Structure formats: C-alpha cells, structure tokens
Amino acid sequence: MSSKKQVILVCSLIVLWYSSNIGVLLLNKFLLSTYGFRFPIFLTMCHMSACAILSYISIVFFKFVPLQTLKSRNQFLKIATLSLVFCGSVVGGNISLRYLAVSFNQAVGATTPFFTAVFAYIMTLKRESWVTYAALVPVVAGVVIASGGEPGFHLFGFIVCISATAARAFKSVLQGILLSSDGEKLNSMNLLLYMSPIAVLVLLPATLVMEPNVIEVTISLGKEHKYMWLLLALNSTMAYAANLSNFLVTKHTSALTLQVLGNAKGAVAVVISILLFRNPVTVMGIGGYSITVCGVIAYGEAKRRFK
C-alpha cells in the first residue's frame, strides 16, 4: 500500500510540474502577445511577488521544508547577486515571448546545457570528457537549423531569448560557486524565499521607469476583460507552483528521471503551443528542435557515464 501511495504521489507531482510549467509558459505568451498585456517586467514582478508570499506561507506556516536562516551579510550579498541574474533571465524569457513562438522559444531554451558547460569551464576551469563536449555540437547545430526554418524568426526576440538562456546557465554555475560551503548551501525553496523579495525590489523601479503606463493600461484591461485579474493571479500562482513542484519532483525522483521528464516536458509544451496558437512550423524547424533535444539527451547521458 505504501508503494502504491508513493507511485500516486510521484505521478501527481509530475502532473503538477508539467501543468504548472507549461501553463505559466503558455499563459505568459497569451498575455504578452495575444491579450494586449505588453509588460514583461511588471509580469515578472507579479511572479516574484507571488513567489515571495507563497514561499513564506509554505515554509513558515505549512513547513514544506525547514526554514534555513541567513548566517552572514556576505551570504545575503551572494543571494542578492544571484537574484539579479535570476531577474535578468526571467525578464528576458518573458520579453522574448512577445516576439517568438513558444515552440522556437523552447528550442532556444534547450541550449542551456551548452552555456552551462561554457560558463563552468570559464569560471571554475571544470573540464568534461571529449564525449560530453561532442554531445553539445547537435545542441547548438539544432538551434541553428531551427532558426533557419522558423517562419516567425525575429532577430531581437532571438537575441533576448539566447541571452536569457545564457543568464539561466550563468546563474546555476554562479550558485554552485557562491553557495558552495556547507554552511551557506540553501535548498531551492529557501533560496527562492530569499531571492524573490530582492527581485521585487529590483523590478519595481525598473517597471516604473521602463513601463510607466502599466497601472493605467492594466486597470483599463481589467475593466474591458473581466477575467484579466484572474488570469494575472493564476499566472503568478502557477509561477510559484512550477518552482515548488520542481523541488518536490527532484526530491521524490532520481536525477536521471528528472532529466528525462524535463526533456519530454519541452516537447509537450511545443506540441500544445502549436495546437493552441496555430503558429506555422516547418519540417526544417521541427528537425532542428529534434536534433537539439537529442543532443541534450546525449549530453546528459555522457555526463552521467563519463563523470
């Protein structure tokens, strides 16, 4: 019975992880490019606000994980640095959704392992086996092919998306360096608890300067579309649920299972987005994305075998 409960729990967590991750991605695209809500910085601030509030509630009141307190000013500065990089990656990803189809956005995002390997080598001189580096060739080649076959290719959107992907990889390497000592390590939920409020403080002035009419337009959209506020609240809640479910799936499954599920999740998001948004795709674009995904899978397997 215990085994059955464990299987049901893991399956439920995977469903939550998939639905929240894919849901927030598709809703971001809908709000930013279809709905007329063209404020990616403010949208990211809403996400971070929800993450800050819900992280506090889940850790302090529901005790999903033990609360880890900050032990020094130096540790706080390290987390603040991570938060700035994290902000840049999330805002960049949201901006790119205004210009790129979700399918192409996911193809570019799949190159994260390439940038992680590059930053790991530059910042820590950590070297992988030649087989592992060879597996990165199709990761990059696939995106190049997909770019050539993308009907809605937008140069600015592509640059922002690739920059956001690089920032995401940079953050993961930087996190390993800054929070490497046992006394400073935080689990992902506690890290989110501390990073989110800092992100809000950074994004608030950025929103006021770069999106000065956001409040006026948001209120106007709220009056025009009765579900506007509900969509914004749902979107922000799903952003937190994506982080929570990712942590729980990591906790209850193996690293290999997580990697396989992550690769499949990207493919599922692409298929659903094409069905929903009806964006045109080409054989060349699908082929390029498939090559990238195969490269990511090969890279993960090579890292595991030749560690």
PDB file of C-alpha atoms in Angstrom:
ATOM      1  CA  MET A   1       0.000   0.000   0.000  1.00  0.00           C
ATOM      2  CA  SER A   2       2.891   2.298   0.849  1.00  0.00           C
ATOM      3  CA  SER A   3       4.439   1.607  -2.558  1.00  0.00           C
ATOM      4  CA  LYS A   4       1.142   2.407  -4.309  1.00  0.00           C
ATOM      5  CA  LYS A   5       0.836   5.662  -2.379  1.00  0.00           C
ATOM      6  CA  GLN A   6       4.373   6.600  -3.377  1.00  0.00           C
ATOM      7  CA  VAL A   7       3.618   5.946  -7.057  1.00  0.00           C
ATOM      8  CA  ILE A   8       0.408   8.015  -6.844  1.00  0.00           C
ATOM      9  CA  LEU A   9       2.302  10.824  -5.081  1.00  0.00           C
ATOM     10  CA  VAL A  10       5.097  10.899  -7.677  1.00  0.00           C
ATOM     11  CA  CYS A  11       2.625  10.797 -10.592  1.00  0.00           C
ATOM     12  CA  SER A  12       0.610  13.633  -9.028  1.00  0.00           C
ATOM     13  CA  LEU A  13       3.750  15.722  -8.573  1.00  0.00           C
ATOM     14  CA  ILE A  14       4.804  15.136 -12.182  1.00  0.00           C
ATOM     15  CA  VAL A  15       1.346  16.184 -13.410  1.00  0.00           C
ATOM     16  CA  LEU A  16       1.552  19.323 -11.239  1.00  0.00           C
ATOM     17  CA  TRP A  17       5.065  20.032 -12.504  1.00  0.00           C
ATOM     18  CA  TYR A  18       4.088  19.648 -16.150  1.00  0.00           C
ATOM     19  CA  SER A  19       0.827  21.586 -15.872  1.00  0.00           C
ATOM     20  CA  SER A  20       2.335  24.489 -13.893  1.00  0.00           C
ATOM     21  CA  ASN A  21       5.465  24.805 -16.062  1.00  0.00           C
ATOM     22  CA  ILE A  22       3.649  24.513 -19.382  1.00  0.00           C
ATOM     23  CA  GLY A  23       0.683  26.520 -18.072  1.00  0.00           C
ATOM     24  CA  VAL A  24       2.765  29.517 -16.991  1.00  0.00           C
ATOM     25  CA  LEU A  25       4.691  29.447 -20.278  1.00  0.00           C
ATOM     26  CA  LEU A  26       1.549  29.401 -22.437  1.00  0.00           C
ATOM     27  CA  LEU A  27      -0.235  31.970 -20.286  1.00  0.00           C
ATOM     28  CA  ASN A  28       2.802  34.252 -20.478  1.00  0.00           C
ATOM     29  CA  LYS A  29       2.655  34.002 -24.258  1.00  0.00           C
ATOM     30  CA  PHE A  30      -1.103  34.628 -24.292  1.00  0.00           C
ATOM     31  CA  LEU A  31      -0.890  37.688 -22.029  1.00  0.00           C
ATOM     32  CA  LEU A  32       2.164  39.247 -23.666  1.00  0.00           C
ATOM     33  CA  SER A  33       1.446  38.735 -27.351  1.00  0.00           C
ATOM     34  CA  THR A  34      -2.265  37.979 -27.763  1.00  0.00           C
ATOM     35  CA  TYR A  35      -4.110  39.600 -24.882  1.00  0.00           C
ATOM     36  CA  GLY A  36      -2.555  43.049 -25.217  1.00  0.00           C
ATOM     37  CA  PHE A  37      -0.764  42.969 -21.858  1.00  0.00           C
ATOM     38  CA  ARG A  38       2.663  44.057 -23.115  1.00  0.00           C
ATOM     39  CA  PHE A  39       4.505  44.492 -19.824  1.00  0.00           C
ATOM     40  CA  PRO A  40       7.035  41.675 -19.322  1.00  0.00           C
ATOM     41  CA  ILE A  41       8.874  43.411 -16.465  1.00  0.00           C
ATOM     42  CA  PHE A  42       5.674  44.009 -14.493  1.00  0.00           C
ATOM     43  CA  LEU A  43       4.549  40.438 -15.221  1.00  0.00           C
ATOM     44  CA  THR A  44       7.850  39.132 -13.846  1.00  0.00           C
ATOM     45  CA  MET A  45       7.389  41.327 -10.765  1.00  0.00           C
ATOM     46  CA  CYS A  46       3.950  39.752 -10.232  1.00  0.00           C
ATOM     47  CA  HIS A  47       5.563  36.307 -10.458  1.00  0.00           C
ATOM     48  CA  MET A  48       8.262  37.231  -7.942  1.00  0.00           C
ATOM     49  CA  SER A  49       5.702  38.778  -5.567  1.00  0.00           C
ATOM     50  CA  ALA A  50       3.666  35.566  -5.623  1.00  0.00           C
ATOM     51  CA  CYS A  51       6.821  33.506  -5.093  1.00  0.00           C
ATOM     52  CA  ALA A  52       7.816  35.664  -2.106  1.00  0.00           C
ATOM     53  CA  ILE A  53       4.403  35.457  -0.423  1.00  0.00           C
ATOM     54  CA  LEU A  54       3.681  31.795  -1.164  1.00  0.00           C
ATOM     55  CA  SER A  55       7.238  30.703  -0.286  1.00  0.00           C
ATOM     56  CA  TYR A  56       6.870  32.342   3.124  1.00  0.00           C
ATOM     57  CA  ILE A  57       3.474  30.706   3.721  1.00  0.00           C
ATOM     58  CA  SER A  58       4.597  27.233   2.582  1.00  0.00           C
ATOM     59  CA  ILE A  59       7.837  27.268   4.598  1.00  0.00           C
ATOM     60  CA  VAL A  60       6.882  29.178   7.756  1.00  0.00           C
ATOM     61  CA  PHE A  61       3.273  28.023   8.185  1.00  0.00           C
ATOM     62  CA  PHE A  62       2.951  24.723   6.297  1.00  0.00           C
ATOM     63  CA  LYS A  63       6.600  23.721   6.874  1.00  0.00           C
ATOM     64  CA  PHE A  64       7.055  22.032   3.482  1.00  0.00           C
ATOM     65  CA  VAL A  65      10.791  22.346   4.152  1.00  0.00           C
ATOM     66  CA  PRO A  66      12.711  23.524   7.250  1.00  0.00           C
ATOM     67  CA  LEU A  67      13.414  27.254   7.303  1.00  0.00           C
ATOM     68  CA  GLN A  68      17.098  27.974   6.674  1.00  0.00           C
ATOM     69  CA  THR A  69      18.214  31.312   8.096  1.00  0.00           C
ATOM     70  CA  LEU A  70      20.894  33.525   6.590  1.00  0.00           C
ATOM     71  CA  LYS A  71      24.065  33.428   8.676  1.00  0.00           C
ATOM     72  CA  SER A  72      26.044  36.406   7.430  1.00  0.00           C
ATOM     73  CA  ARG A  73      25.933  39.632   5.458  1.00  0.00           C
ATOM     74  CA  ASN A  74      28.244  38.013   2.945  1.00  0.00           C
ATOM     75  CA  GLN A  75      25.740  35.209   2.343  1.00  0.00           C
ATOM     76  CA  PHE A  76      22.980  37.792   1.807  1.00  0.00           C
ATOM     77  CA  LEU A  77      25.102  39.649  -0.775  1.00  0.00           C
ATOM     78  CA  LYS A  78      25.726  36.386  -2.625  1.00  0.00           C
ATOM     79  CA  ILE A  79      21.974  35.662  -2.739  1.00  0.00           C
ATOM     80  CA  ALA A  80      21.292  39.238  -3.889  1.00  0.00           C
ATOM     81  CA  THR A  81      23.761  38.730  -6.757  1.00  0.00           C
ATOM     82  CA  LEU A  82      22.019  35.503  -7.744  1.00  0.00           C
ATOM     83  CA  SER A  83      18.678  37.295  -7.575  1.00  0.00           C
ATOM     84  CA  LEU A  84      19.839  39.960 -10.050  1.00  0.00           C
ATOM     85  CA  VAL A  85      20.967  37.311 -12.544  1.00  0.00           C
ATOM     86  CA  PHE A  86      17.738  35.379 -11.951  1.00  0.00           C
ATOM     87  CA  CYS A  87      15.705  38.552 -12.664  1.00  0.00           C
ATOM     88  CA  GLY A  88      17.549  39.095 -15.909  1.00  0.00           C
ATOM     89  CA  SER A  89      16.927  35.551 -17.127  1.00  0.00           C
ATOM     90  CA  VAL A  90      13.195  35.566 -16.295  1.00  0.00           C
ATOM     91  CA  VAL A  91      12.553  39.053 -17.714  1.00  0.00           C
ATOM     92  CA  GLY A  92      14.498  38.162 -20.859  1.00  0.00           C
ATOM     93  CA  GLY A  93      12.493  34.981 -21.311  1.00  0.00           C
ATOM     94  CA  ASN A  94       9.218  36.875 -20.939  1.00  0.00           C
ATOM     95  CA  ILE A  95      10.298  39.628 -23.345  1.00  0.00           C
ATOM     96  CA  SER A  96      11.235  37.036 -25.965  1.00  0.00           C
ATOM     97  CA  LEU A  97       7.718  35.563 -25.813  1.00  0.00           C
ATOM     98  CA  ARG A  98       6.388  38.834 -27.247  1.00  0.00           C
ATOM     99  CA  TYR A  99       8.334  38.214 -30.436  1.00  0.00           C
ATOM    100  CA  LEU A 100       8.883  34.462 -30.749  1.00  0.00           C
ATOM    101  CA  ALA A 101       6.608  31.449 -30.962  1.00  0.00           C
ATOM    102  CA  VAL A 102       6.646  29.221 -27.872  1.00  0.00           C
ATOM    103  CA  SER A 103       7.975  26.340 -29.989  1.00  0.00           C
ATOM    104  CA  PHE A 104      11.044  28.331 -31.089  1.00  0.00           C
ATOM    105  CA  ASN A 105      11.460  29.800 -27.605  1.00  0.00           C
ATOM    106  CA  GLN A 106      11.689  26.263 -26.220  1.00  0.00           C
ATOM    107  CA  ALA A 107      14.175  25.231 -28.915  1.00  0.00           C
ATOM    108  CA  VAL A 108      16.480  28.090 -27.943  1.00  0.00           C
ATOM    109  CA  GLY A 109      15.964  27.377 -24.233  1.00  0.00           C
ATOM    110  CA  ALA A 110      17.080  23.786 -24.767  1.00  0.00           C
ATOM    111  CA  THR A 111      20.640  25.050 -25.362  1.00  0.00           C
ATOM    112  CA  THR A 112      21.049  25.728 -21.608  1.00  0.00           C
ATOM    113  CA  PRO A 113      23.486  22.774 -21.173  1.00  0.00           C
ATOM    114  CA  PHE A 114      25.810  24.332 -23.779  1.00  0.00           C
ATOM    115  CA  PHE A 115      26.037  27.630 -21.899  1.00  0.00           C
ATOM    116  CA  THR A 116      26.335  25.806 -18.561  1.00  0.00           C
ATOM    117  CA  ALA A 117      29.335  23.853 -19.859  1.00  0.00           C
ATOM    118  CA  VAL A 118      30.937  27.041 -21.250  1.00  0.00           C
ATOM    119  CA  PHE A 119      30.476  29.036 -18.025  1.00  0.00           C
ATOM    120  CA  ALA A 120      31.598  26.095 -15.873  1.00  0.00           C
ATOM    121  CA  TYR A 121      34.826  25.896 -17.871  1.00  0.00           C
ATOM    122  CA  ILE A 122      35.453  29.665 -17.825  1.00  0.00           C
ATOM    123  CA  MET A 123      34.545  30.269 -14.173  1.00  0.00           C
ATOM    124  CA  THR A 124      35.718  27.070 -12.473  1.00  0.00           C
ATOM    125  CA  LEU A 125      38.064  25.519 -15.084  1.00  0.00           C
ATOM    126  CA  LYS A 126      35.931  22.401 -14.764  1.00  0.00           C
ATOM    127  CA  ARG A 127      36.522  20.147 -17.743  1.00  0.00           C
ATOM    128  CA  GLU A 128      34.287  17.410 -19.074  1.00  0.00           C
ATOM    129  CA  SER A 129      35.256  14.440 -21.236  1.00  0.00           C
ATOM    130  CA  TRP A 130      35.551  14.988 -25.001  1.00  0.00           C
ATOM    131  CA  VAL A 131      32.451  12.804 -25.472  1.00  0.00           C
ATOM    132  CA  THR A 132      30.436  15.188 -23.302  1.00  0.00           C
ATOM    133  CA  TYR A 133      31.596  18.230 -25.282  1.00  0.00           C
ATOM    134  CA  ALA A 134      30.938  16.399 -28.558  1.00  0.00           C
ATOM    135  CA  ALA A 135      27.314  15.890 -27.466  1.00  0.00           C
ATOM    136  CA  LEU A 136      26.916  19.683 -27.337  1.00  0.00           C
ATOM    137  CA  VAL A 137      27.523  20.014 -31.086  1.00  0.00           C
ATOM    138  CA  PRO A 138      23.998  18.843 -32.065  1.00  0.00           C
ATOM    139  CA  VAL A 139      22.534  21.031 -29.269  1.00  0.00           C
ATOM    140  CA  VAL A 140      23.865  24.163 -30.984  1.00  0.00           C
ATOM    141  CA  ALA A 141      23.506  22.855 -34.550  1.00  0.00           C
ATOM    142  CA  GLY A 142      19.834  22.065 -33.953  1.00  0.00           C
ATOM    143  CA  VAL A 143      19.062  25.647 -32.915  1.00  0.00           C
ATOM    144  CA  VAL A 144      20.930  26.999 -35.953  1.00  0.00           C
ATOM    145  CA  ILE A 145      18.831  24.746 -38.206  1.00  0.00           C
ATOM    146  CA  ALA A 146      15.620  25.629 -36.343  1.00  0.00           C
ATOM    147  CA  SER A 147      16.415  29.357 -36.702  1.00  0.00           C
ATOM    148  CA  GLY A 148      16.767  28.982 -40.460  1.00  0.00           C
ATOM    149  CA  GLY A 149      13.448  27.152 -40.649  1.00  0.00           C
ATOM    150  CA  GLU A 150      11.484  29.431 -38.294  1.00  0.00           C
ATOM    151  CA  PRO A 151       8.777  31.336 -40.262  1.00  0.00           C
ATOM    152  CA  GLY A 152       8.313  33.906 -37.485  1.00  0.00           C
ATOM    153  CA  PHE A 153      12.010  34.483 -36.764  1.00  0.00           C
ATOM    154  CA  HIS A 154      12.588  37.823 -35.036  1.00  0.00           C
ATOM    155  CA  LEU A 155      16.214  38.902 -34.523  1.00  0.00           C
ATOM    156  CA  PHE A 156      15.631  40.995 -31.381  1.00  0.00           C
ATOM    157  CA  GLY A 157      13.445  38.283 -29.837  1.00  0.00           C
ATOM    158  CA  PHE A 158      16.105  35.671 -30.647  1.00  0.00           C
ATOM    159  CA  ILE A 159      18.918  37.763 -29.104  1.00  0.00           C
ATOM    160  CA  VAL A 160      16.891  38.354 -25.920  1.00  0.00           C
ATOM    161  CA  CYS A 161      15.935  34.658 -25.717  1.00  0.00           C
ATOM    162  CA  ILE A 162      19.509  33.409 -26.172  1.00  0.00           C
ATOM    163  CA  SER A 163      20.672  35.987 -23.589  1.00  0.00           C
ATOM    164  CA  ALA A 164      18.038  34.789 -21.106  1.00  0.00           C
ATOM    165  CA  THR A 165      19.126  31.184 -21.697  1.00  0.00           C
ATOM    166  CA  ALA A 166      22.764  32.121 -21.103  1.00  0.00           C
ATOM    167  CA  ALA A 167      21.780  34.039 -17.929  1.00  0.00           C
ATOM    168  CA  ARG A 168      19.911  30.975 -16.632  1.00  0.00           C
ATOM    169  CA  ALA A 169      23.009  28.822 -17.157  1.00  0.00           C
ATOM    170  CA  PHE A 170      25.253  31.517 -15.627  1.00  0.00           C
ATOM    171  CA  LYS A 171      23.029  31.619 -12.541  1.00  0.00           C
ATOM    172  CA  SER A 172      23.285  27.847 -11.985  1.00  0.00           C
ATOM    173  CA  VAL A 173      27.110  27.926 -12.243  1.00  0.00           C
ATOM    174  CA  LEU A 174      27.341  31.071 -10.101  1.00  0.00           C
ATOM    175  CA  GLN A 175      25.095  29.466  -7.478  1.00  0.00           C
ATOM    176  CA  GLY A 176      27.441  26.486  -7.271  1.00  0.00           C
ATOM    177  CA  ILE A 177      30.379  28.834  -6.708  1.00  0.00           C
ATOM    178  CA  LEU A 178      28.825  31.343  -4.293  1.00  0.00           C
ATOM    179  CA  LEU A 179      26.907  28.884  -2.132  1.00  0.00           C
ATOM    180  CA  SER A 180      29.456  26.075  -2.176  1.00  0.00           C
ATOM    181  CA  SER A 181      30.306  25.868   1.530  1.00  0.00           C
ATOM    182  CA  ASP A 182      28.143  23.600   3.694  1.00  0.00           C
ATOM    183  CA  GLY A 183      27.195  26.488   5.976  1.00  0.00           C
ATOM    184  CA  GLU A 184      25.859  28.593   3.090  1.00  0.00           C
ATOM    185  CA  LYS A 185      24.040  25.991   0.986  1.00  0.00           C
ATOM    186  CA  LEU A 186      20.276  26.521   0.695  1.00  0.00           C
ATOM    187  CA  ASN A 187      17.691  24.215  -0.836  1.00  0.00           C
ATOM    188  CA  SER A 188      15.853  25.636  -3.846  1.00  0.00           C
ATOM    189  CA  MET A 189      12.736  26.586  -1.858  1.00  0.00           C
ATOM    190  CA  ASN A 190      14.642  28.589   0.752  1.00  0.00           C
ATOM    191  CA  LEU A 191      16.736  30.182  -1.967  1.00  0.00           C
ATOM    192  CA  LEU A 192      13.529  31.244  -3.736  1.00  0.00           C
ATOM    193  CA  LEU A 193      12.204  32.623  -0.414  1.00  0.00           C
ATOM    194  CA  TYR A 194      15.175  34.977  -0.133  1.00  0.00           C
ATOM    195  CA  MET A 195      15.660  35.786  -3.820  1.00  0.00           C
ATOM    196  CA  SER A 196      12.032  36.711  -4.564  1.00  0.00           C
ATOM    197  CA  PRO A 197      11.715  39.821  -2.327  1.00  0.00           C
ATOM    198  CA  ILE A 198      15.063  41.104  -3.624  1.00  0.00           C
ATOM    199  CA  ALA A 199      13.829  40.561  -7.186  1.00  0.00           C
ATOM    200  CA  VAL A 200      10.652  42.555  -6.430  1.00  0.00           C
ATOM    201  CA  LEU A 201      12.728  45.454  -5.060  1.00  0.00           C
ATOM    202  CA  VAL A 202      14.813  45.432  -8.248  1.00  0.00           C
ATOM    203  CA  LEU A 203      11.882  45.039 -10.639  1.00  0.00           C
ATOM    204  CA  LEU A 204       9.641  47.707  -9.059  1.00  0.00           C
ATOM    205  CA  PRO A 205      11.774  50.739 -10.059  1.00  0.00           C
ATOM    206  CA  ALA A 206      12.560  49.070 -13.409  1.00  0.00           C
ATOM    207  CA  THR A 207       8.822  48.751 -14.059  1.00  0.00           C
ATOM    208  CA  LEU A 208       8.122  52.367 -13.105  1.00  0.00           C
ATOM    209  CA  VAL A 209      10.891  53.652 -15.389  1.00  0.00           C
ATOM    210  CA  MET A 210      10.551  51.316 -18.385  1.00  0.00           C
ATOM    211  CA  GLU A 211       6.788  50.607 -18.259  1.00  0.00           C
ATOM    212  CA  PRO A 212       5.379  53.855 -16.796  1.00  0.00           C
ATOM    213  CA  ASN A 213       1.812  53.346 -18.040  1.00  0.00           C
ATOM    214  CA  VAL A 214       1.468  49.778 -16.775  1.00  0.00           C
ATOM    215  CA  ILE A 215      -1.025  50.570 -13.988  1.00  0.00           C
ATOM    216  CA  GLU A 216      -3.270  52.628 -16.274  1.00  0.00           C
ATOM    217  CA  VAL A 217      -3.306  50.005 -19.042  1.00  0.00           C
ATOM    218  CA  THR A 218      -3.746  47.108 -16.593  1.00  0.00           C
ATOM    219  CA  ILE A 219      -6.768  48.772 -14.963  1.00  0.00           C
ATOM    220  CA  SER A 220      -8.188  49.527 -18.421  1.00  0.00           C
ATOM    221  CA  LEU A 221      -7.723  45.886 -19.497  1.00  0.00           C
ATOM    222  CA  GLY A 222      -9.288  44.778 -16.213  1.00  0.00           C
ATOM    223  CA  LYS A 223     -12.413  46.799 -16.988  1.00  0.00           C
ATOM    224  CA  GLU A 224     -12.509  45.609 -20.590  1.00  0.00           C
ATOM    225  CA  HIS A 225     -11.859  41.923 -19.842  1.00  0.00           C
ATOM    226  CA  LYS A 226     -13.475  40.615 -16.675  1.00  0.00           C
ATOM    227  CA  TYR A 227     -11.022  37.714 -16.401  1.00  0.00           C
ATOM    228  CA  MET A 228      -7.911  39.906 -16.599  1.00  0.00           C
ATOM    229  CA  TRP A 229      -7.190  39.938 -12.859  1.00  0.00           C
ATOM    230  CA  LEU A 230      -7.966  36.239 -12.548  1.00  0.00           C
ATOM    231  CA  LEU A 231      -5.530  35.417 -15.359  1.00  0.00           C
ATOM    232  CA  LEU A 232      -2.813  37.543 -13.767  1.00  0.00           C
ATOM    233  CA  ALA A 233      -3.347  35.923 -10.355  1.00  0.00           C
ATOM    234  CA  LEU A 234      -3.443  32.425 -11.880  1.00  0.00           C
ATOM    235  CA  ASN A 235      -0.317  33.121 -13.907  1.00  0.00           C
ATOM    236  CA  SER A 236       1.591  34.337 -10.839  1.00  0.00           C
ATOM    237  CA  THR A 237       0.433  31.395  -8.719  1.00  0.00           C
ATOM    238  CA  MET A 238       1.494  28.934 -11.420  1.00  0.00           C
ATOM    239  CA  ALA A 239       4.938  30.549 -11.480  1.00  0.00           C
ATOM    240  CA  TYR A 240       5.341  29.597  -7.819  1.00  0.00           C
ATOM    241  CA  ALA A 241       3.764  26.163  -8.345  1.00  0.00           C
ATOM    242  CA  ALA A 242       6.336  25.481 -11.086  1.00  0.00           C
ATOM    243  CA  ASN A 243       9.175  26.126  -8.614  1.00  0.00           C
ATOM    244  CA  LEU A 244       7.528  24.145  -5.808  1.00  0.00           C
ATOM    245  CA  SER A 245       6.695  21.141  -7.992  1.00  0.00           C
ATOM    246  CA  ASN A 246      10.203  21.149  -9.491  1.00  0.00           C
ATOM    247  CA  PHE A 247      11.637  20.928  -5.965  1.00  0.00           C
ATOM    248  CA  LEU A 248       9.238  18.138  -4.942  1.00  0.00           C
ATOM    249  CA  VAL A 249       9.783  16.099  -8.127  1.00  0.00           C
ATOM    250  CA  THR A 250      13.554  16.421  -7.601  1.00  0.00           C
ATOM    251  CA  LYS A 251      13.111  15.241  -4.010  1.00  0.00           C
ATOM    252  CA  HIS A 252      10.973  12.193  -4.858  1.00  0.00           C
ATOM    253  CA  THR A 253      12.687  11.008  -8.078  1.00  0.00           C
ATOM    254  CA  SER A 254      16.227  10.459  -9.329  1.00  0.00           C
ATOM    255  CA  ALA A 255      18.343  12.954 -11.279  1.00  0.00           C
ATOM    256  CA  LEU A 256      18.075  10.761 -14.381  1.00  0.00           C
ATOM    257  CA  THR A 257      14.264  10.627 -14.145  1.00  0.00           C
ATOM    258  CA  LEU A 258      14.164  14.398 -13.747  1.00  0.00           C
ATOM    259  CA  GLN A 259      16.336  14.864 -16.818  1.00  0.00           C
ATOM    260  CA  VAL A 260      14.154  12.587 -18.966  1.00  0.00           C
ATOM    261  CA  LEU A 261      10.973  14.257 -17.722  1.00  0.00           C
ATOM    262  CA  GLY A 262      12.458  17.706 -18.371  1.00  0.00           C
ATOM    263  CA  ASN A 263      13.290  16.863 -21.974  1.00  0.00           C
ATOM    264  CA  ALA A 264       9.821  15.409 -22.550  1.00  0.00           C
ATOM    265  CA  LYS A 265       8.229  18.491 -20.924  1.00  0.00           C
ATOM    266  CA  GLY A 266       9.780  20.788 -23.520  1.00  0.00           C
ATOM    267  CA  ALA A 267       8.431  18.646 -26.353  1.00  0.00           C
ATOM    268  CA  VAL A 268       4.946  18.557 -24.794  1.00  0.00           C
ATOM    269  CA  ALA A 269       4.983  22.365 -24.411  1.00  0.00           C
ATOM    270  CA  VAL A 270       5.914  22.752 -28.087  1.00  0.00           C
ATOM    271  CA  VAL A 271       3.099  20.480 -29.296  1.00  0.00           C
ATOM    272  CA  ILE A 272       0.464  22.153 -27.084  1.00  0.00           C
ATOM    273  CA  SER A 273       1.599  25.657 -28.083  1.00  0.00           C
ATOM    274  CA  ILE A 274       1.372  24.825 -31.793  1.00  0.00           C
ATOM    275  CA  LEU A 275      -2.156  23.457 -31.306  1.00  0.00           C
ATOM    276  CA  LEU A 276      -3.260  26.485 -29.253  1.00  0.00           C
ATOM    277  CA  PHE A 277      -1.602  29.395 -31.047  1.00  0.00           C
ATOM    278  CA  ARG A 278      -1.602  27.852 -34.542  1.00  0.00           C
ATOM    279  CA  ASN A 279       1.843  29.272 -35.256  1.00  0.00           C
ATOM    280  CA  PRO A 280       3.269  27.970 -38.543  1.00  0.00           C
ATOM    281  CA  VAL A 281       6.054  25.402 -38.310  1.00  0.00           C
ATOM    282  CA  THR A 282       8.294  23.882 -40.948  1.00  0.00           C
ATOM    283  CA  VAL A 283       9.910  20.480 -41.336  1.00  0.00           C
ATOM    284  CA  MET A 284      13.281  22.230 -41.005  1.00  0.00           C
ATOM    285  CA  GLY A 285      12.214  23.872 -37.726  1.00  0.00           C
ATOM    286  CA  ILE A 286      10.888  20.619 -36.246  1.00  0.00           C
ATOM    287  CA  GLY A 287      14.024  18.806 -37.406  1.00  0.00           C
ATOM    288  CA  GLY A 288      16.270  21.409 -35.787  1.00  0.00           C
ATOM    289  CA  TYR A 289      14.417  21.229 -32.475  1.00  0.00           C
ATOM    290  CA  SER A 290      14.543  17.412 -32.554  1.00  0.00           C
ATOM    291  CA  ILE A 291      18.317  17.488 -33.114  1.00  0.00           C
ATOM    292  CA  THR A 292      18.722  19.877 -30.161  1.00  0.00           C
ATOM    293  CA  VAL A 293      16.645  17.656 -27.852  1.00  0.00           C
ATOM    294  CA  CYS A 294      18.623  14.562 -28.940  1.00  0.00           C
ATOM    295  CA  GLY A 295      21.831  16.484 -28.225  1.00  0.00           C
ATOM    296  CA  VAL A 296      20.585  17.441 -24.745  1.00  0.00           C
ATOM    297  CA  ILE A 297      19.729  13.799 -24.008  1.00  0.00           C
ATOM    298  CA  ALA A 298      23.139  12.642 -25.281  1.00  0.00           C
ATOM    299  CA  TYR A 299      24.866  15.347 -23.214  1.00  0.00           C
ATOM    300  CA  GLY A 300      23.089  14.255 -20.030  1.00  0.00           C
ATOM    301  CA  GLU A 301      23.938  10.607 -20.660  1.00  0.00           C
ATOM    302  CA  ALA A 302      27.575  11.427 -21.440  1.00  0.00           C
ATOM    303  CA  LYS A 303      27.899  13.474 -18.223  1.00  0.00           C
ATOM    304  CA  ARG A 304      26.455  10.585 -16.234  1.00  0.00           C
ATOM    305  CA  ARG A 305      28.723   7.941 -17.786  1.00  0.00           C
ATOM    306  CA  PHE A 306      31.973   9.869 -18.027  1.00  0.00           C
ATOM    307  CA  LYS A 307      31.753  11.828 -14.774  1.00  0.00           C
TER     308      LYS A 307
END
